[in-house]
Coordinates of C-alpha atoms in Angstrom, one line a residue:
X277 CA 41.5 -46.8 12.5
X278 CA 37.7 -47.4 12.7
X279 CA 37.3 -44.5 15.1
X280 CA 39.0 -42.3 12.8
X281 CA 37.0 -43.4 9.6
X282 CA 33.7 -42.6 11.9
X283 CA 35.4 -39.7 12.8
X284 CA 36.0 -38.5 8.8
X285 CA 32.8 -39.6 8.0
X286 CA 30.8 -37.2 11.0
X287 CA 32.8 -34.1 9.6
X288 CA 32.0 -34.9 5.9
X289 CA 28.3 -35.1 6.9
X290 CA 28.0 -32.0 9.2
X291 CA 30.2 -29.9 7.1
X292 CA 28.1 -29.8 4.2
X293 CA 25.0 -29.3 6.4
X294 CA 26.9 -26.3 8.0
X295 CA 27.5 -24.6 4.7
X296 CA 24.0 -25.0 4.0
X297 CA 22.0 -23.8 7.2
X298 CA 24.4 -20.4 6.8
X299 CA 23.2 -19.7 3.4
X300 CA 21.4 -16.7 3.4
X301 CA 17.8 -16.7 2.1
X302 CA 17.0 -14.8 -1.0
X303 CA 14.0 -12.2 -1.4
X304 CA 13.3 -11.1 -4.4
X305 CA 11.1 -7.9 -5.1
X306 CA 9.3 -6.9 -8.1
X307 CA 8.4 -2.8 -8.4
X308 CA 5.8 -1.3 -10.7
X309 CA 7.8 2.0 -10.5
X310 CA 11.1 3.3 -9.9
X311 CA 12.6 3.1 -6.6
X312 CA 12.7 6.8 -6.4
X313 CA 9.2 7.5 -6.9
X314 CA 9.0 8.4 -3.5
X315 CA 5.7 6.7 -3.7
X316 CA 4.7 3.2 -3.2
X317 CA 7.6 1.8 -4.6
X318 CA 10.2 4.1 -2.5
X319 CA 8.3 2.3 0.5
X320 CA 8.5 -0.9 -0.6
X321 CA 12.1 -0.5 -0.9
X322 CA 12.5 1.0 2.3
X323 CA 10.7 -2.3 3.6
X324 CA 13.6 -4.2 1.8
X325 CA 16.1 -2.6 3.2
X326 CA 14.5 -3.0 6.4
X327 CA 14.4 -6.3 5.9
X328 CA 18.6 -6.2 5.0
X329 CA 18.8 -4.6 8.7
X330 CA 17.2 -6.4 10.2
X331 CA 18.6 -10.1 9.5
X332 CA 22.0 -8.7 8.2
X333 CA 23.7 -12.0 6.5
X334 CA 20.5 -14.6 6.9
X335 CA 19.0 -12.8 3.7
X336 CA 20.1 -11.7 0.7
X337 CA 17.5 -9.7 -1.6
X338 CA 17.3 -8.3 -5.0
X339 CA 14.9 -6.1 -6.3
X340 CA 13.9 -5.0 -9.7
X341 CA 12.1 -2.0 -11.1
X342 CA 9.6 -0.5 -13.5
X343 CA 8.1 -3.8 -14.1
X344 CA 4.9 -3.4 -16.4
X345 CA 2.1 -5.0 -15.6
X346 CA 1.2 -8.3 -17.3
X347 CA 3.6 -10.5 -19.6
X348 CA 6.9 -8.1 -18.5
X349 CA 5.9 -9.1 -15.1
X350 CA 5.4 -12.7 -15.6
X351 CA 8.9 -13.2 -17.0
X352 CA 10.5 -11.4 -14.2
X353 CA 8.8 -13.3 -11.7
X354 CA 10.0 -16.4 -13.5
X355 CA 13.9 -15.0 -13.9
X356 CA 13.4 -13.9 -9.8
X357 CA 12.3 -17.7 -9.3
X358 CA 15.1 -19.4 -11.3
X359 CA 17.6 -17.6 -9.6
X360 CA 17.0 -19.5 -6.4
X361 CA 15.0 -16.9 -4.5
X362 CA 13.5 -18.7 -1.4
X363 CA 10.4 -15.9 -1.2
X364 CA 9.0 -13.2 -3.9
X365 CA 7.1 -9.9 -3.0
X366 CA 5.1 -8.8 -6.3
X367 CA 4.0 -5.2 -5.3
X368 CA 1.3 -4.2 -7.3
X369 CA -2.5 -5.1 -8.6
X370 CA -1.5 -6.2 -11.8
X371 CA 1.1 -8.4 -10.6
X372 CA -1.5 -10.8 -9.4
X373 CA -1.9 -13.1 -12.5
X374 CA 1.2 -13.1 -13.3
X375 CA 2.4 -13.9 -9.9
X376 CA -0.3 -16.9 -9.6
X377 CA 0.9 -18.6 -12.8
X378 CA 4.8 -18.4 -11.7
X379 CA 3.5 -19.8 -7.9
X380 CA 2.2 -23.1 -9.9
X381 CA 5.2 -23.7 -11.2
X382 CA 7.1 -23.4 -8.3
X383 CA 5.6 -24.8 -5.2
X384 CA 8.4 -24.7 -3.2
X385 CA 8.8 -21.3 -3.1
X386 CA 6.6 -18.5 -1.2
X387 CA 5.1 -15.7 -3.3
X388 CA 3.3 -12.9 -1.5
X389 CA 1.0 -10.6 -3.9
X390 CA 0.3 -6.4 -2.5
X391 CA -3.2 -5.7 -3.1
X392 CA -4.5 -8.6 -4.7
X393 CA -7.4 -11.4 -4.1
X394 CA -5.6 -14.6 -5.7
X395 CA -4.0 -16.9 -3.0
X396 CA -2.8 -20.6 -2.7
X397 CA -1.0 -22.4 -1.0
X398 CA 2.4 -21.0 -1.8
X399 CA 1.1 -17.9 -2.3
X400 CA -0.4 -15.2 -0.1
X401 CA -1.5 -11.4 -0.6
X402 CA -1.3 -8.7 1.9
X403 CA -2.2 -5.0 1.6
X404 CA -2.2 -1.9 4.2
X405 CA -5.3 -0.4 4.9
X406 CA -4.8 3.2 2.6
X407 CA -8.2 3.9 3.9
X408 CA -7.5 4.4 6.9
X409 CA -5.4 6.9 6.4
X410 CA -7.4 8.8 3.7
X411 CA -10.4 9.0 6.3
X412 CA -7.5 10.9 8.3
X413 CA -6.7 13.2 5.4
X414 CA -10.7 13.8 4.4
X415 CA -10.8 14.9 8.0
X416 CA -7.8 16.9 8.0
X417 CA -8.8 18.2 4.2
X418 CA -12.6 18.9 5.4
X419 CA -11.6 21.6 8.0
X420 CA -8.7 23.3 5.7
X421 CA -10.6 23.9 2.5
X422 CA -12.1 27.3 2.1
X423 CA -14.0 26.7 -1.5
X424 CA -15.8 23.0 -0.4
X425 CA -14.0 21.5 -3.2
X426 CA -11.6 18.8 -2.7
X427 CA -9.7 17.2 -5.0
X428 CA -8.6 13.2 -5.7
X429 CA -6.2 12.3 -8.5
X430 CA -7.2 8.5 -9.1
X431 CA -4.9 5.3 -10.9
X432 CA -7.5 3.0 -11.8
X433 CA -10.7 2.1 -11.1
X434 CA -10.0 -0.7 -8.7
X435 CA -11.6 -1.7 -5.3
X436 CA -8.5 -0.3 -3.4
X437 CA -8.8 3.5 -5.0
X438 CA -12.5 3.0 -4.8
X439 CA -12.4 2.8 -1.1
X440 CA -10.1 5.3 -0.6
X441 CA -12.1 8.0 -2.6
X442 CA -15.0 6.9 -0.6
X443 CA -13.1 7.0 3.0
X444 CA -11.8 10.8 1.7
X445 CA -15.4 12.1 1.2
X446 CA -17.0 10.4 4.2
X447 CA -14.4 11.8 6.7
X448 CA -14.7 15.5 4.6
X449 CA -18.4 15.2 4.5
X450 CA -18.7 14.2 8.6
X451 CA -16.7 17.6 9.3
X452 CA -18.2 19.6 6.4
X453 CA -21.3 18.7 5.1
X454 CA -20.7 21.1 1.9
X455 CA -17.7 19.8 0.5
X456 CA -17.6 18.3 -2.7
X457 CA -14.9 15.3 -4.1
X458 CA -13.9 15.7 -7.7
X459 CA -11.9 12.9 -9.1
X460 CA -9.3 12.9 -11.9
X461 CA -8.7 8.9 -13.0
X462 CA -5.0 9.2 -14.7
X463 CA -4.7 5.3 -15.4
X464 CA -1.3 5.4 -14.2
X465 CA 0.5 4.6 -11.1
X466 CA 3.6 6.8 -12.1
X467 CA 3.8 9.2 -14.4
X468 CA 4.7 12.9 -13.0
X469 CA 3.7 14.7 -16.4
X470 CA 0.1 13.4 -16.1
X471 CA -0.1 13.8 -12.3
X472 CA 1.0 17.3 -12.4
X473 CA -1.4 17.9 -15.4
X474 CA -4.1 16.4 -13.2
X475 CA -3.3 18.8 -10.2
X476 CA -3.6 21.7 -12.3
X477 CA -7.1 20.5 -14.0
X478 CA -8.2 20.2 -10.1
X479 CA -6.7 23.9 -9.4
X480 CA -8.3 25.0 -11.9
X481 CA -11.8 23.8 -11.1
X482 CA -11.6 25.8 -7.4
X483 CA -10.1 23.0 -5.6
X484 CA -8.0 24.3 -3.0
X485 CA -6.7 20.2 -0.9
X486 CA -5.2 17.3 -3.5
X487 CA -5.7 14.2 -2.5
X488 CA -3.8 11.8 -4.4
X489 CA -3.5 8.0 -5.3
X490 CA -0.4 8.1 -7.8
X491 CA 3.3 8.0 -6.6
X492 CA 5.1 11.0 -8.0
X493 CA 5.1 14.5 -5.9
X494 CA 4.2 15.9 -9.0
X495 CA 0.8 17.2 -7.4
X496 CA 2.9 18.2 -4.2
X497 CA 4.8 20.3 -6.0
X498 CA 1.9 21.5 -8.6
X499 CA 0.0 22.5 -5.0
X500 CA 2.8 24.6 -3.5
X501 CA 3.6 26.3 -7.1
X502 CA 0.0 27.8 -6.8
X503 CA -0.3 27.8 -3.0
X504 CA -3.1 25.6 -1.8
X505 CA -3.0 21.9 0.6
X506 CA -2.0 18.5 -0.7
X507 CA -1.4 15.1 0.5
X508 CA 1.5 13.0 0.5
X509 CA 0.9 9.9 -0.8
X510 CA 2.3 6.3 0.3
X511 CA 6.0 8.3 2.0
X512 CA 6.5 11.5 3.5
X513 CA 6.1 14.4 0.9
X514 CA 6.7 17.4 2.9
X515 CA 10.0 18.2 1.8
X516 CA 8.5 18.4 -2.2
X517 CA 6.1 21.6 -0.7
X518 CA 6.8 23.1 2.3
X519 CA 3.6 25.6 2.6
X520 CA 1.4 22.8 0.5
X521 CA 1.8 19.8 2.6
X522 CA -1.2 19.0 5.2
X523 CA 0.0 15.8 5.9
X524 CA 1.7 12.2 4.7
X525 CA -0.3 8.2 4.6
X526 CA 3.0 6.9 5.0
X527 CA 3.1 3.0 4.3
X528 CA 5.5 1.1 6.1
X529 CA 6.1 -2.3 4.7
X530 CA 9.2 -3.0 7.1
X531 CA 6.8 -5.0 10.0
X532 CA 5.1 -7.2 7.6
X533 CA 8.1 -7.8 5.4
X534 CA 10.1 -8.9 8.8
X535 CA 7.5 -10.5 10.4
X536 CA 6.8 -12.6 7.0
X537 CA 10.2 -13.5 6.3
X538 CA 10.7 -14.9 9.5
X539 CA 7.7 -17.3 9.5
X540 CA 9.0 -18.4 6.1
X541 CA 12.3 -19.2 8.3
X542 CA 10.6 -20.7 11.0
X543 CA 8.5 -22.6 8.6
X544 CA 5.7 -21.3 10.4
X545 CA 4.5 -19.3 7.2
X546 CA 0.7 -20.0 5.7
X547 CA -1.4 -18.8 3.3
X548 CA -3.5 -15.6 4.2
X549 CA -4.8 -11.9 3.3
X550 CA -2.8 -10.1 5.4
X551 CA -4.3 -6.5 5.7
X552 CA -2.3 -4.1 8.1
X553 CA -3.1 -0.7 9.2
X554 CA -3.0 2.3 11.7
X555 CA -3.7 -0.1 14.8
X556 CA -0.5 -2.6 13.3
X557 CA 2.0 0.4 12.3
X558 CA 1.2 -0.2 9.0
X559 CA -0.4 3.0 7.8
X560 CA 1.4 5.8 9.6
X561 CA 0.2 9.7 9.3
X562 CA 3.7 11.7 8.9
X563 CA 4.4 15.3 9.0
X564 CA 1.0 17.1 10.0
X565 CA 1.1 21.0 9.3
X566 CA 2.2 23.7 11.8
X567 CA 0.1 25.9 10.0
X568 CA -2.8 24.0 11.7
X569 CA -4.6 25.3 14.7
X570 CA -4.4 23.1 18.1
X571 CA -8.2 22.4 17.5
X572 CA -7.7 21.2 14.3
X573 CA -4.7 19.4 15.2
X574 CA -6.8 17.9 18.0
X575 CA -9.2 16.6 15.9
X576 CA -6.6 15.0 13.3
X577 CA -5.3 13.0 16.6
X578 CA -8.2 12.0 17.9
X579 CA -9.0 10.3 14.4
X580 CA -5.8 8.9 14.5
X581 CA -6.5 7.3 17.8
X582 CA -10.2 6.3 17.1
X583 CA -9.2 4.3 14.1
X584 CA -5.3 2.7 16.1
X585 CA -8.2 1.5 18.9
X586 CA -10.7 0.4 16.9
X587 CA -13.6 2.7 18.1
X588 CA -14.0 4.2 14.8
X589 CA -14.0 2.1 11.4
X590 CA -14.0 4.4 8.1
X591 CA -17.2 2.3 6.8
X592 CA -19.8 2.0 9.4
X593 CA -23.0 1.8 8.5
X594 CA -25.5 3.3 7.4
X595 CA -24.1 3.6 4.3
X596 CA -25.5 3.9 0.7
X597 CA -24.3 4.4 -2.5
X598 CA -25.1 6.7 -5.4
X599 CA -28.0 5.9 -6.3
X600 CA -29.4 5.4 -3.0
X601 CA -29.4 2.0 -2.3
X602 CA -28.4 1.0 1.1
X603 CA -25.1 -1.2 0.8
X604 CA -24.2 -1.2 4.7
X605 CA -27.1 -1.2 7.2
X606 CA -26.9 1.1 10.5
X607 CA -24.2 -0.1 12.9
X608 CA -22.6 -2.5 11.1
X609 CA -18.7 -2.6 9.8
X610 CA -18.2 -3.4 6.4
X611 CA -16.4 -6.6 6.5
X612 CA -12.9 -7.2 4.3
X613 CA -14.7 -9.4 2.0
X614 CA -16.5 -6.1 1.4
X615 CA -14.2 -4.2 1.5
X616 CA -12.1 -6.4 -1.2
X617 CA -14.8 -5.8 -3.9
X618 CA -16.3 -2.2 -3.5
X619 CA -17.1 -0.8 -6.7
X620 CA -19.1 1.9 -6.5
X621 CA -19.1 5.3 -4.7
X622 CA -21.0 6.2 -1.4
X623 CA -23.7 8.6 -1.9
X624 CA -23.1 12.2 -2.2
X625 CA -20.5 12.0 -4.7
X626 CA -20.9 13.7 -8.1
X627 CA -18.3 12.3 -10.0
X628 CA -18.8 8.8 -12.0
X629 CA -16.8 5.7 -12.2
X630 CA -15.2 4.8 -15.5
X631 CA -16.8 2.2 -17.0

């Protein structure tokens, strides 16, 4: 009888703990745009559904969309925490307040931040390295261009844009020393009216490559309309113009979102700013033109490669800025930490930074 009462007692212990360890963990995902952008958004959700594949039953995840940035976002953070979600990935720059406030109240939960600086013990950030892949595209967009004048449709005036205008130009500038950047700021992630309107204003200037940091394929399909080169932005926009499209900076979230959730698993996970690019998988180059010549193609690779193996870092210096004044001496990499705060443009360009 005592045997059997131990007995009863084992299975009512273990039982419950079975049912527990095979609960699946929950991921939520917070979206600045819609998941067909086929932006930054698109790719985040390819990530989660990565991420589905991947561990099949061990997670379950929930994502939500069009989230604006600021108290919108706070309150769906919140809902995403109260609804038992083990780990939260808040995917754009004005998510990071928002995201830090909700990670105080919940320290028990992991909440990873795209783009931002704000980290603490529960909560991380992590970004791909966009850069790298515009210095591909500046190169790419340097040999293509028949009038010198390239042209970048801008979000907002934040570090990460900022370095990516910069990387565009340097690259352009290293193949042809005549080429000029004009910018277009649309303060807008996603908006295909203004994007397209943008394209157009570019067009109409002489520029014959868009460069873009918005999500729509609104300028992809602006460039093919009037027959000059664009650039896909965050996925692969080929299919949106055909003739137009030079190349893709495809980010793929699907490594780190894997990678992540399985330290949080393990319990392994810590604090950091993640930053992923070319040499990770992070930051792929997608779809590069037939229409290109084997030298030119050449040259696009090589980049590629340079950057993967580390021999070639978009900001080398030396480098200085507008006005002259040397930010990066000779030889040396800018570091993340500069990186993370660069606010002004190299010198060379014409175009000013909103105030």
């Amino acid at each position: 009888m005592r045997l059997f009462k131990k007995l009863a007692l084992v299975a009512a212990l273990v039982l419950p703990m079975q049912a527990f360890a095979e609960d699946p963990m929950k991921v939520g995902f917070v979206y600045v745009g819609p998941v067909g952008d086929h932006g930054w958004s698109y790719q985040h959700d390819q990530g989660r559904l990565a991420l589905e594949e991947h561990f099949g039953d061990k997670v379950q995840t929930t994502y939500v969309e069009n989230v604006s940035e600021g108290a919108d976002a706070e309150r769906t953070i919140r809902k995403l925490a109260q609804a038992g979600n083990d780990i939260i990935f808040t995917t754009s720059f004005g998510f990071m307040n928002p995201t830090a406030r909700v990670a105080k109240e919940y320290p028990d939960k992991t909440f990873l931040h795209a783009t931002g600086y704000k980290r603490s013990e529960n909560m991380g950030t992590y970004l791909s390295t966009t850069y790298e892949g515009r210095y591909v595209s500046g190169t790419a967009a340097g040999m293509v261009t028949k009038t010198n004048k390239l042209g970048f449709i801008a979000s907002f005036p934040i570090p990460e844009v900022i370095r990516d205008i910069n990387a565009t130009f340097l690259a352009a500038r290293k193949i042809n020393p005549d080429v000029e950047l004009k910018v277009v700021w649309v303060s807008t992630w996603f908006d295909p009216a203004k994007e397209a309107d943008a394209a157009n204003t570019l067009m109409d200037q002489g520029v014959d490559v868009i460069i873009q940091h918005t999500d729509s394929p609104a300028a992809m399909l602006a460039a093919e309309k009037r027959g000059i080169w664009a650039v896909g932005q965050a996925s692969d926009m080929s299919r949106f113009g055909p003739e137009a499209h030079l190349l893709s900076v495809v980010d793929d979230w699907a490594p780190y979102y894997i990678q992540t959730v399985q330290q949080v698993m393990d319990g392994t996970w810590k604090s950091e700013d993640y930053w992923g690019g070319i040499h990770e998988g992070d930051i792929k180059i997608a779809s590069i033109s037939d229409r290109l010549t084997d030298e030119q193609r050449k040259k696009i690779d090589d980049t590629i490669e340079a950057i993967g193996n580390g021999s070639l870092h978009p900001f080398t210096g030396p480098l200085k800025d507008q006005s002259g004044k040397l930010r990066v001496p000779e030889g040396k990499d800018m570091t993340k930490e500069e990186l993370a705060g660069m606010n002004w443009y190299v010198e060379g360009m014409t175009s000013t930074l909103p105030k």
